[in-house]
Coordinates of C-alpha atoms in Angstrom, one line a residue:
Chain A
M14 CA 100.5 84.0 126.8
S15 CA 97.5 85.8 128.3
K16 CA 96.2 88.8 126.5
R17 CA 97.6 91.1 129.2
R18 CA 101.0 89.7 128.9
C19 CA 100.7 90.2 125.1
A20 CA 99.9 93.6 125.3
E21 CA 102.6 94.4 127.7
G22 CA 105.2 92.6 125.5
Y23 CA 103.9 94.7 122.7
R24 CA 104.3 98.0 124.5
G25 CA 107.8 97.2 125.0
L26 CA 108.3 97.1 121.4
C27 CA 106.8 100.5 120.8
M28 CA 107.6 103.9 122.1
S29 CA 106.6 104.4 125.4
S30 CA 107.0 107.2 128.1
R31 CA 109.3 104.5 129.9
G32 CA 112.0 105.9 127.6
K33 CA 115.4 104.4 128.2
S34 CA 114.1 101.4 130.1
D35 CA 112.5 100.4 126.9
K36 CA 114.9 97.4 126.6
P37 CA 113.9 95.5 123.4
F38 CA 114.0 98.8 121.4
A39 CA 117.1 100.1 123.1
L40 CA 118.8 96.9 122.0
V41 CA 117.5 97.4 118.5
D42 CA 118.7 100.8 118.5
Q43 CA 122.2 100.2 119.7
G44 CA 122.4 97.3 117.0
A45 CA 121.3 99.4 114.4
L46 CA 123.9 102.2 115.3
L47 CA 126.7 99.6 115.7
L48 CA 126.2 98.2 112.4
Q49 CA 126.6 101.5 110.7
R50 CA 129.5 102.5 112.9
L51 CA 131.4 99.3 112.1
R52 CA 130.8 99.8 108.4
A53 CA 132.2 103.5 108.7
E54 CA 135.3 102.0 110.5
N55 CA 135.7 99.5 107.8
K56 CA 135.3 96.6 110.2
I57 CA 132.8 94.8 108.2
S58 CA 132.3 94.3 104.5
D59 CA 130.9 97.3 102.4
D60 CA 128.7 94.7 100.4
S61 CA 124.9 95.9 100.2
L62 CA 123.2 95.4 103.4
L63 CA 119.5 96.1 102.6
R64 CA 118.1 97.6 99.3
I65 CA 114.7 99.4 99.5
D66 CA 114.9 100.8 95.9
Y67 CA 112.5 98.4 94.0
R68 CA 113.5 99.5 90.6
P69 CA 115.2 96.3 89.3
E70 CA 112.1 94.2 90.5
A71 CA 109.5 96.7 89.3
E72 CA 111.0 96.3 85.6
N73 CA 109.3 92.8 85.6
A74 CA 105.8 93.6 87.0
P75 CA 103.1 93.2 84.3
F76 CA 101.1 96.4 85.4
V77 CA 101.5 100.1 86.1
F78 CA 99.2 101.9 88.5
D79 CA 99.3 105.8 88.0
A80 CA 98.6 107.2 91.3
A81 CA 98.1 110.7 89.9
T82 CA 95.6 109.9 87.3
G83 CA 94.1 106.7 89.0
V84 CA 94.4 104.5 86.2
L85 CA 95.7 101.1 85.8
H86 CA 97.7 100.1 82.7
K87 CA 99.6 97.3 81.2
K88 CA 103.2 97.6 81.2
G89 CA 104.4 99.6 78.2
C90 CA 100.8 100.8 77.4
A91 CA 101.1 104.0 75.1
G92 CA 98.2 105.6 77.4
L93 CA 100.9 106.1 80.2
K94 CA 101.2 109.7 80.8
K95 CA 104.8 111.1 80.6
D96 CA 103.9 114.0 83.2
S97 CA 102.9 111.5 85.7
R98 CA 105.7 108.9 85.4
S99 CA 107.1 109.9 88.8
A100 CA 103.7 108.9 90.3
Q101 CA 103.6 105.3 88.8
Y102 CA 103.7 102.2 90.8
A103 CA 104.5 98.7 89.6
V104 CA 101.8 96.3 90.2
W105 CA 102.2 92.5 90.1
T106 CA 98.5 91.3 90.6
I107 CA 95.2 92.9 90.1
T108 CA 91.9 92.0 91.2
K109 CA 88.4 92.3 89.7
Q110 CA 87.7 95.0 92.0
D111 CA 90.8 97.0 90.4
L112 CA 89.2 96.8 86.9
S113 CA 87.1 99.8 87.3
L114 CA 90.5 101.6 87.2
A115 CA 91.6 100.0 83.8
C116 CA 92.9 101.9 80.8
R117 CA 90.5 101.6 78.0
K118 CA 93.3 101.4 75.7
C119 CA 95.5 98.6 77.0
K120 CA 92.5 96.8 78.9
P121 CA 94.6 95.2 81.7
M122 CA 93.0 91.9 83.1
P123 CA 93.8 89.8 86.1
K124 CA 96.5 87.1 85.5
P125 CA 96.6 84.6 88.0
E126 CA 99.7 82.9 86.7
Q127 CA 101.9 86.1 87.0
T128 CA 102.4 86.7 90.4
R129 CA 105.2 88.4 92.4
P130 CA 108.2 86.3 93.1
H131 CA 108.2 85.4 96.9
N132 CA 110.9 84.5 99.0
E133 CA 111.9 80.8 99.0
L134 CA 113.6 79.1 101.6
T135 CA 116.8 78.9 100.1
D136 CA 116.6 82.8 100.0
I137 CA 116.2 83.0 103.6
V138 CA 119.2 80.4 104.1
F139 CA 121.3 82.5 101.7
G140 CA 120.1 85.7 103.7
V141 CA 121.4 84.2 107.1
M142 CA 124.5 82.9 105.2
S143 CA 125.2 86.4 103.7
M144 CA 124.8 88.1 107.2
L145 CA 127.3 85.5 108.7
D146 CA 129.6 85.9 105.9
Q147 CA 129.5 89.8 106.0
F148 CA 130.0 89.9 109.8
S149 CA 132.1 86.8 110.2
A150 CA 135.2 88.7 111.1
V151 CA 133.6 90.7 113.8
L152 CA 131.6 87.7 115.1
G153 CA 134.8 85.4 115.1
Q154 CA 136.6 88.2 117.0
R155 CA 133.6 88.5 119.4
G156 CA 133.5 84.7 119.9
K157 CA 137.2 84.4 120.7
E158 CA 137.0 87.3 123.3
F159 CA 133.8 85.7 124.7
R160 CA 135.1 82.5 125.0
V161 CA 137.7 83.3 127.5
T162 CA 135.4 85.3 129.8
D163 CA 133.7 83.7 132.9
R164 CA 130.2 83.7 131.3
G165 CA 131.8 82.1 128.1
K166 CA 133.6 79.4 130.0
A167 CA 130.4 78.5 131.9
M168 CA 128.6 78.4 128.6
E169 CA 131.1 76.2 127.1
R170 CA 130.8 73.9 130.2
T171 CA 127.1 73.8 130.0
F172 CA 127.0 72.9 126.3
G173 CA 129.5 70.2 127.0
S174 CA 127.4 68.8 130.0
L175 CA 124.2 69.1 127.8
L176 CA 125.7 66.9 125.1
N177 CA 127.1 64.4 127.5
N178 CA 123.9 64.1 129.5
L179 CA 121.8 63.4 126.4
D180 CA 120.1 59.8 126.7
K181 CA 120.0 57.4 124.0
N182 CA 116.9 59.0 122.3
G183 CA 118.3 62.3 122.8
N184 CA 121.5 61.3 121.0
Q185 CA 119.6 59.8 118.2
G186 CA 117.5 63.2 117.7
Y187 CA 120.8 65.1 117.8
A188 CA 122.4 63.0 115.2
A189 CA 119.1 63.3 113.1
A190 CA 119.1 67.0 113.4
I191 CA 122.9 67.3 112.4
K192 CA 122.2 65.0 109.5
T193 CA 119.3 67.3 108.4
L194 CA 121.3 70.3 108.7
Q195 CA 124.2 68.8 106.7
T196 CA 121.8 67.8 104.1
A197 CA 120.3 71.5 104.0
I198 CA 123.9 72.9 103.7
D199 CA 124.8 70.3 100.8
S200 CA 121.5 71.3 99.1
V201 CA 122.4 75.0 99.4
N202 CA 126.3 74.5 98.3
M203 CA 124.8 72.4 95.1
Y204 CA 122.3 75.3 94.5
N205 CA 125.1 77.9 94.7
E206 CA 127.2 75.7 92.5
K207 CA 124.5 75.7 89.9
L208 CA 123.9 79.5 90.0
Q209 CA 127.7 80.3 89.6
P210 CA 128.1 81.9 86.0
T211 CA 131.4 80.0 85.4
K212 CA 132.6 77.0 86.8
R213 CA 136.5 76.8 87.9
K214 CA 138.3 75.3 84.9
P215 CA 140.8 72.6 85.1
A216 CA 144.4 73.7 85.6
A217 CA 145.3 72.6 81.9
S218 CA 142.6 74.9 80.4
R219 CA 143.3 77.8 82.7
K220 CA 146.8 77.8 81.7
K221 CA 145.7 77.5 77.9
R222 CA 143.4 80.5 78.5
K223 CA 146.2 82.5 80.3
N224 CA 148.4 81.8 77.1
N225 CA 145.7 83.1 74.8
E226 CA 145.1 86.3 77.0
G227 CA 148.9 87.0 76.7
R228 CA 148.8 87.2 72.8
Chain B
M20 CA 87.1 135.2 104.1
N21 CA 85.0 133.8 101.0
T22 CA 82.6 130.8 101.3
I23 CA 83.9 127.2 101.1
P24 CA 81.5 125.0 99.2
W25 CA 82.1 122.0 101.4
K26 CA 82.3 122.0 105.1
P27 CA 82.3 119.1 107.7
S28 CA 79.5 118.7 110.0
P29 CA 79.7 120.3 113.4
A30 CA 80.1 116.9 115.0
I31 CA 83.2 116.1 112.8
E32 CA 84.8 119.6 113.6
K33 CA 84.2 119.1 117.3
E34 CA 85.8 115.7 117.2
I35 CA 88.7 116.9 115.2
D36 CA 89.4 119.7 117.8
K37 CA 89.4 116.9 120.6
L38 CA 91.4 114.5 118.5
I39 CA 94.1 117.1 117.9
N40 CA 94.6 117.8 121.5
D41 CA 94.3 114.0 122.5
L42 CA 96.9 113.1 119.9
R43 CA 99.3 116.0 120.2
R44 CA 99.5 115.0 124.0
V45 CA 100.2 111.0 122.9
V46 CA 102.8 112.2 120.2
Q47 CA 104.7 114.2 123.0
Q48 CA 104.4 111.2 125.5
E49 CA 105.7 108.9 122.9
S50 CA 108.3 110.7 121.1
D51 CA 109.8 112.7 124.1
P52 CA 111.9 109.8 125.3
L53 CA 113.2 109.0 122.0
I54 CA 113.9 112.6 121.2
A55 CA 115.7 113.2 124.8
E56 CA 117.8 110.2 124.4
Y57 CA 119.1 110.8 120.7
C58 CA 118.9 114.5 120.2
P59 CA 118.7 116.4 123.5
M60 CA 119.2 119.6 121.5
L61 CA 115.8 119.1 119.9
H62 CA 114.0 118.3 123.2
Q63 CA 113.1 121.8 124.3
P64 CA 109.6 122.1 124.7
D65 CA 109.7 125.9 124.6
T66 CA 111.4 126.2 121.2
M67 CA 109.4 126.7 117.9
E68 CA 111.3 123.8 116.3
Y69 CA 110.2 121.3 119.0
R70 CA 106.4 122.7 118.6
K71 CA 106.7 122.1 114.9
L72 CA 107.8 118.8 115.2
V73 CA 104.8 118.0 117.5
E74 CA 102.3 119.7 115.2
L75 CA 103.7 117.9 112.0
T76 CA 103.7 114.5 113.9
T77 CA 100.3 115.2 115.1
K78 CA 99.1 115.9 111.6
M79 CA 100.7 112.7 110.4
T80 CA 99.0 110.7 113.2
I81 CA 95.5 112.0 112.5
V82 CA 96.0 111.3 108.8
G83 CA 97.4 107.9 109.8
R84 CA 94.2 107.3 111.7
A85 CA 92.0 108.4 108.8
C86 CA 93.8 106.2 106.4
C87 CA 93.4 103.1 108.9
E88 CA 89.6 103.9 109.0
V89 CA 89.3 104.2 105.5
A90 CA 91.0 100.8 104.9
G91 CA 88.9 99.2 107.7
F92 CA 91.5 98.8 110.2
P93 CA 91.4 99.8 113.7
F94 CA 94.0 102.5 114.7
D95 CA 95.8 100.3 117.3
E96 CA 98.8 101.1 119.4
R97 CA 101.2 99.7 116.7
R98 CA 99.8 101.8 113.9
R99 CA 99.8 105.0 116.1
S100 CA 103.4 104.4 116.9
L101 CA 104.1 103.8 113.1
S102 CA 102.6 107.2 112.4
I103 CA 104.3 109.0 115.1
L104 CA 107.6 107.4 114.0
Y105 CA 107.0 108.4 110.5
G106 CA 105.9 112.0 111.6
V107 CA 109.3 112.5 113.4
C108 CA 111.1 111.2 110.2
C109 CA 109.2 113.4 108.0
F110 CA 109.8 116.5 110.2
L111 CA 113.6 115.7 110.2
A112 CA 113.9 114.8 106.5
D113 CA 112.1 118.2 105.6
S114 CA 114.4 120.2 107.8
F115 CA 117.6 118.4 106.3
I116 CA 116.2 119.5 102.9
D117 CA 114.9 122.9 103.6
D118 CA 116.5 124.5 106.7
Y119 CA 120.2 124.3 106.5
G120 CA 121.1 125.3 102.8
E121 CA 121.7 123.6 99.5
A122 CA 125.2 121.9 100.5
V123 CA 123.4 120.1 103.5
A124 CA 120.5 119.2 101.4
Q125 CA 122.6 117.8 98.8
D126 CA 124.8 115.9 101.2
Y127 CA 121.8 114.4 103.0
L128 CA 120.2 113.3 99.8
N129 CA 123.3 111.7 98.5
R130 CA 123.7 109.5 101.9
F131 CA 120.0 108.8 102.0
E132 CA 120.3 107.5 98.4
I133 CA 123.1 104.9 99.7
L134 CA 120.8 104.0 102.6
L135 CA 117.9 103.3 100.2
T136 CA 120.1 101.3 97.6
R137 CA 122.5 99.7 100.0
G138 CA 121.3 100.0 103.5
W139 CA 124.3 102.0 104.8
F140 CA 123.8 105.6 106.4
E141 CA 126.5 107.6 107.7
V142 CA 125.2 109.4 110.9
K143 CA 126.8 112.8 111.0
S144 CA 124.8 114.5 113.8
D145 CA 122.3 113.8 116.6
R146 CA 119.5 114.8 114.4
E147 CA 120.6 112.3 111.8
K148 CA 120.9 109.8 114.6
L149 CA 117.3 110.4 115.7
F150 CA 116.2 110.2 112.0
Y151 CA 118.1 106.9 111.5
I152 CA 116.6 105.3 114.9
A153 CA 113.3 106.4 114.0
L154 CA 113.5 104.7 110.6
S155 CA 114.9 101.4 112.0
R156 CA 112.1 101.3 114.7
M157 CA 109.8 101.4 111.7
T158 CA 111.3 98.5 110.2
M159 CA 110.7 96.5 113.4
L160 CA 106.9 97.4 113.3
R161 CA 106.2 96.7 109.7
D162 CA 107.4 94.6 106.8
I163 CA 109.6 97.1 105.2
M164 CA 110.1 94.9 102.2
D165 CA 106.5 95.4 100.8
P166 CA 106.7 96.3 97.1
M167 CA 104.4 99.3 97.1
L168 CA 105.9 100.5 100.3
R169 CA 109.5 100.1 98.9
Q170 CA 108.3 101.8 95.7
A171 CA 106.7 104.7 97.6
I172 CA 109.6 105.3 99.9
F173 CA 112.0 105.5 97.0
A174 CA 109.6 107.7 94.9
L175 CA 109.4 110.2 97.9
Y176 CA 113.2 110.4 98.0
E177 CA 113.3 111.2 94.1
A178 CA 110.5 113.7 94.6
Q179 CA 112.6 115.4 97.3
R180 CA 115.8 115.2 95.2
R181 CA 113.8 116.8 92.1
D182 CA 112.6 119.8 94.4
V183 CA 116.5 120.3 95.6
M184 CA 117.7 120.2 92.2
L185 CA 115.2 122.7 91.0
R186 CA 116.7 125.0 93.8
L187 CA 120.3 124.3 93.1
N188 CA 119.5 125.0 89.3
A189 CA 117.7 128.1 90.0
I190 CA 119.3 130.3 87.3
T191 CA 118.7 127.6 84.4
F192 CA 115.2 127.2 85.8
Q193 CA 114.3 131.0 85.8
S194 CA 115.4 131.3 82.3
L195 CA 112.5 128.7 81.3
P196 CA 109.1 130.0 79.9
R197 CA 106.8 130.6 82.8
S198 CA 104.3 128.0 81.7
K199 CA 107.1 125.3 81.6
Q200 CA 108.2 126.5 85.0
L201 CA 104.7 125.9 86.4
A202 CA 104.4 122.5 84.7
M203 CA 107.7 121.3 86.6
L204 CA 106.8 122.9 89.8
K205 CA 103.1 121.4 90.0
P206 CA 104.2 117.7 89.9
C207 CA 107.1 118.2 92.1
A208 CA 104.8 119.4 94.9
R209 CA 102.1 116.8 93.9
D210 CA 104.7 114.0 94.3
R211 CA 106.3 115.3 97.4
G212 CA 102.7 115.2 99.2
G213 CA 101.2 112.3 97.2
H214 CA 104.3 109.9 98.1
T215 CA 104.4 111.1 101.7
I216 CA 100.8 109.9 102.2
M217 CA 101.6 106.8 100.2
V218 CA 104.5 105.9 102.6
L219 CA 102.0 106.5 105.5
I220 CA 99.3 104.4 104.2
R221 CA 101.4 101.4 103.3
L222 CA 102.8 101.6 106.8
V223 CA 99.4 101.6 108.7
A224 CA 96.9 99.9 106.1
P225 CA 99.1 98.0 103.5
H226 CA 95.8 96.2 102.0
L227 CA 94.0 99.4 100.9
S228 CA 92.7 98.8 97.4
L229 CA 94.0 100.5 94.4
D230 CA 91.0 102.9 93.7
K231 CA 91.4 104.3 97.3
H232 CA 95.1 104.9 96.7
H233 CA 94.5 107.3 94.1
A234 CA 92.0 109.6 96.2
V235 CA 94.6 109.3 99.0
Y236 CA 97.5 110.2 96.8
L237 CA 95.8 113.3 95.8
A238 CA 94.8 114.2 99.3
G239 CA 98.6 113.9 100.0
A240 CA 99.4 116.3 97.1
L241 CA 96.6 118.7 98.5
F242 CA 98.4 118.6 101.9
M243 CA 101.5 119.9 100.0
Y244 CA 99.8 122.6 98.2
I245 CA 98.1 123.9 101.4
D246 CA 101.6 123.6 103.2
D247 CA 103.3 125.6 100.5
H248 CA 100.5 128.3 100.4
G249 CA 100.9 128.7 104.2
D250 CA 104.8 129.1 103.8
C251 CA 104.4 131.4 100.7
W252 CA 106.0 134.2 102.1
A253 CA 108.7 132.7 104.2
D254 CA 109.6 130.7 101.1
R255 CA 109.7 133.9 98.9
R256 CA 112.0 135.5 101.5
S257 CA 114.5 132.6 101.3
G258 CA 114.3 132.3 97.6
R259 CA 112.6 129.0 97.4
V260 CA 110.3 128.7 94.4
T261 CA 107.1 126.7 94.7
Y262 CA 104.1 126.1 92.6
M263 CA 101.9 128.0 95.2
N264 CA 104.2 130.9 95.2
Q265 CA 104.4 131.3 91.6
V266 CA 101.0 130.7 90.3
A267 CA 99.0 133.8 89.3
D268 CA 96.0 133.6 91.8
P269 CA 97.2 131.1 94.5
T270 CA 94.2 131.4 96.8
L271 CA 91.9 130.8 93.9
Q272 CA 94.1 127.9 92.7
L273 CA 94.1 126.3 96.1
R274 CA 90.3 126.6 96.4
T275 CA 89.9 124.8 92.9
L276 CA 92.2 122.1 94.2
F277 CA 90.8 121.8 97.5
D278 CA 87.2 121.4 95.8
T279 CA 88.2 118.9 93.2
T280 CA 90.3 116.7 95.8
I281 CA 87.4 116.8 98.3
S282 CA 85.0 115.8 95.6
L283 CA 87.1 112.9 94.3
L284 CA 87.6 111.6 98.1
R285 CA 83.8 111.7 98.5
T286 CA 83.2 109.8 95.2
R287 CA 86.1 107.2 95.5
I288 CA 85.7 106.3 99.1
K289 CA 82.7 104.7 100.8
P290 CA 80.8 107.1 103.3
G291 CA 82.1 106.5 106.8
H292 CA 83.9 108.1 109.5
G293 CA 87.3 107.5 107.9
R294 CA 86.3 109.6 104.9
D295 CA 84.8 112.3 107.1
L296 CA 87.9 112.5 109.2
M297 CA 90.2 112.8 106.3
S298 CA 88.1 115.3 104.5
G299 CA 87.3 117.2 108.0
F300 CA 91.0 117.4 108.7
L301 CA 91.8 118.7 105.1
H302 CA 89.4 121.4 105.5
R303 CA 90.8 122.3 109.1
Y304 CA 94.3 122.4 107.4
F305 CA 93.0 124.3 104.3
T306 CA 91.2 127.2 106.5
T307 CA 94.0 127.6 109.1
R308 CA 96.9 127.7 106.3
L309 CA 94.7 130.4 104.4
E310 CA 94.8 132.4 107.6
K311 CA 98.4 131.9 108.1
H312 CA 98.9 133.1 104.5
E313 CA 97.0 136.3 105.2
Q314 CA 98.6 136.8 108.5
E315 CA 102.3 136.4 106.9
K316 CA 101.4 138.8 104.1
V317 CA 101.3 141.5 106.7
R318 CA 103.6 140.2 109.4
G319 CA 106.3 138.8 107.1
G320 CA 106.6 135.1 107.1
L321 CA 107.1 134.4 110.8
S322 CA 103.6 133.6 112.1
W323 CA 102.9 130.4 113.8
A324 CA 100.1 128.2 112.8
V325 CA 98.7 125.1 114.7
Y326 CA 95.2 123.5 113.7
E327 CA 93.0 125.4 116.0

């Protein structure tokens, strides 16, 4: 893509004097509002959508930066001031440059091994799955309605002919892609199983537990 | 007027004049379509409220540019858009908290907390629609999941909530000793201004080093003290208690805060155009708000202040 096209493409994403014709942003705007409306009308699950609040993660960070005093502490340092608690930020990694801010009591040092947990591929897959799960009712209904429209029918025909017209190599590639996807889904399922706090008990033990609870 | 120890150079003064005019025009060009589409009631260029929105957003854009330059990044179109969107959000959030009474402020804070903790926001008016759209557009232009940015946004929310709670519990608050009242009010203003600029800096220059964060945080706090001094008489009339309208000699106190903050900025941040722009604009803000304070002392809390 040329520089000029890049710039124009970008301009489409920020606010411009073109206003209503700013299609990319208009779509995002409508999508964002629709999401909130669907939730308000109880058409989608009320589960958490996105959490900005970082307090649960901040608990595990090894350093604290006091923005009001400009001092960097180890977590739990006695030198952390109470009256600037509301100005303190959890910090995961520090550099040598930050040592000029180090608290003289706790003397924080860079720890290369302790870094902020990053998103893994599985987190992203789970993210996509959670979105599909949360919006499955709406998506399913939309899919059913769309399928019977002219555009939906045309698309169905296109998909069908696309699959039929795949040559031998294409078919092999398609099969390999499906297999890879299946392996990924199996891995995610296995991962999910391992993360479950309790596994479903056999019928006999469930019955036994029920009897115990009844006592 | 008394002499001010530090003054920007005439060249910076001249540049700030030009920048204010240029950016004010850009702010209007970029935000007008958004405002007209989602909150037409606010899109009336002759009204005081619209002019306030433009002035506050212009301020945010100038500060955003100074922060970018301090961090060594160009103030490109994306960063300018982020500053403008954030300015619009700040104007609207301040109005929800300050302009429609305690019940509206409390209701907005409750719903905003749900937005920050779960992602859901019940849009109740066109103003809130504009606020929500500006927020969602910001998430398109910057990784909103940056840990420091997430902490700054939530800390700003908590500072706003503390401010509102002080107003809601005015009777209990007034029964406290004066020294304790001031000890509560000062960090409240510091955090509202400090976290406001922390959010801005994480939006436009997320890789700024920690040592600069401290100086910028205190610059943000100074903006809030200056704001509160400018609004002193209007706040007193509406029964709003702030550090700057309670302290014994507010002008002297503000001068001291200005001197210490400028001194810190000039120690912690390397010499350069970004630092000169930040210090110069703080000076402009300081002097124009001192004048506003004096004018309102006579006129009674209704004068209009821009940056010239």
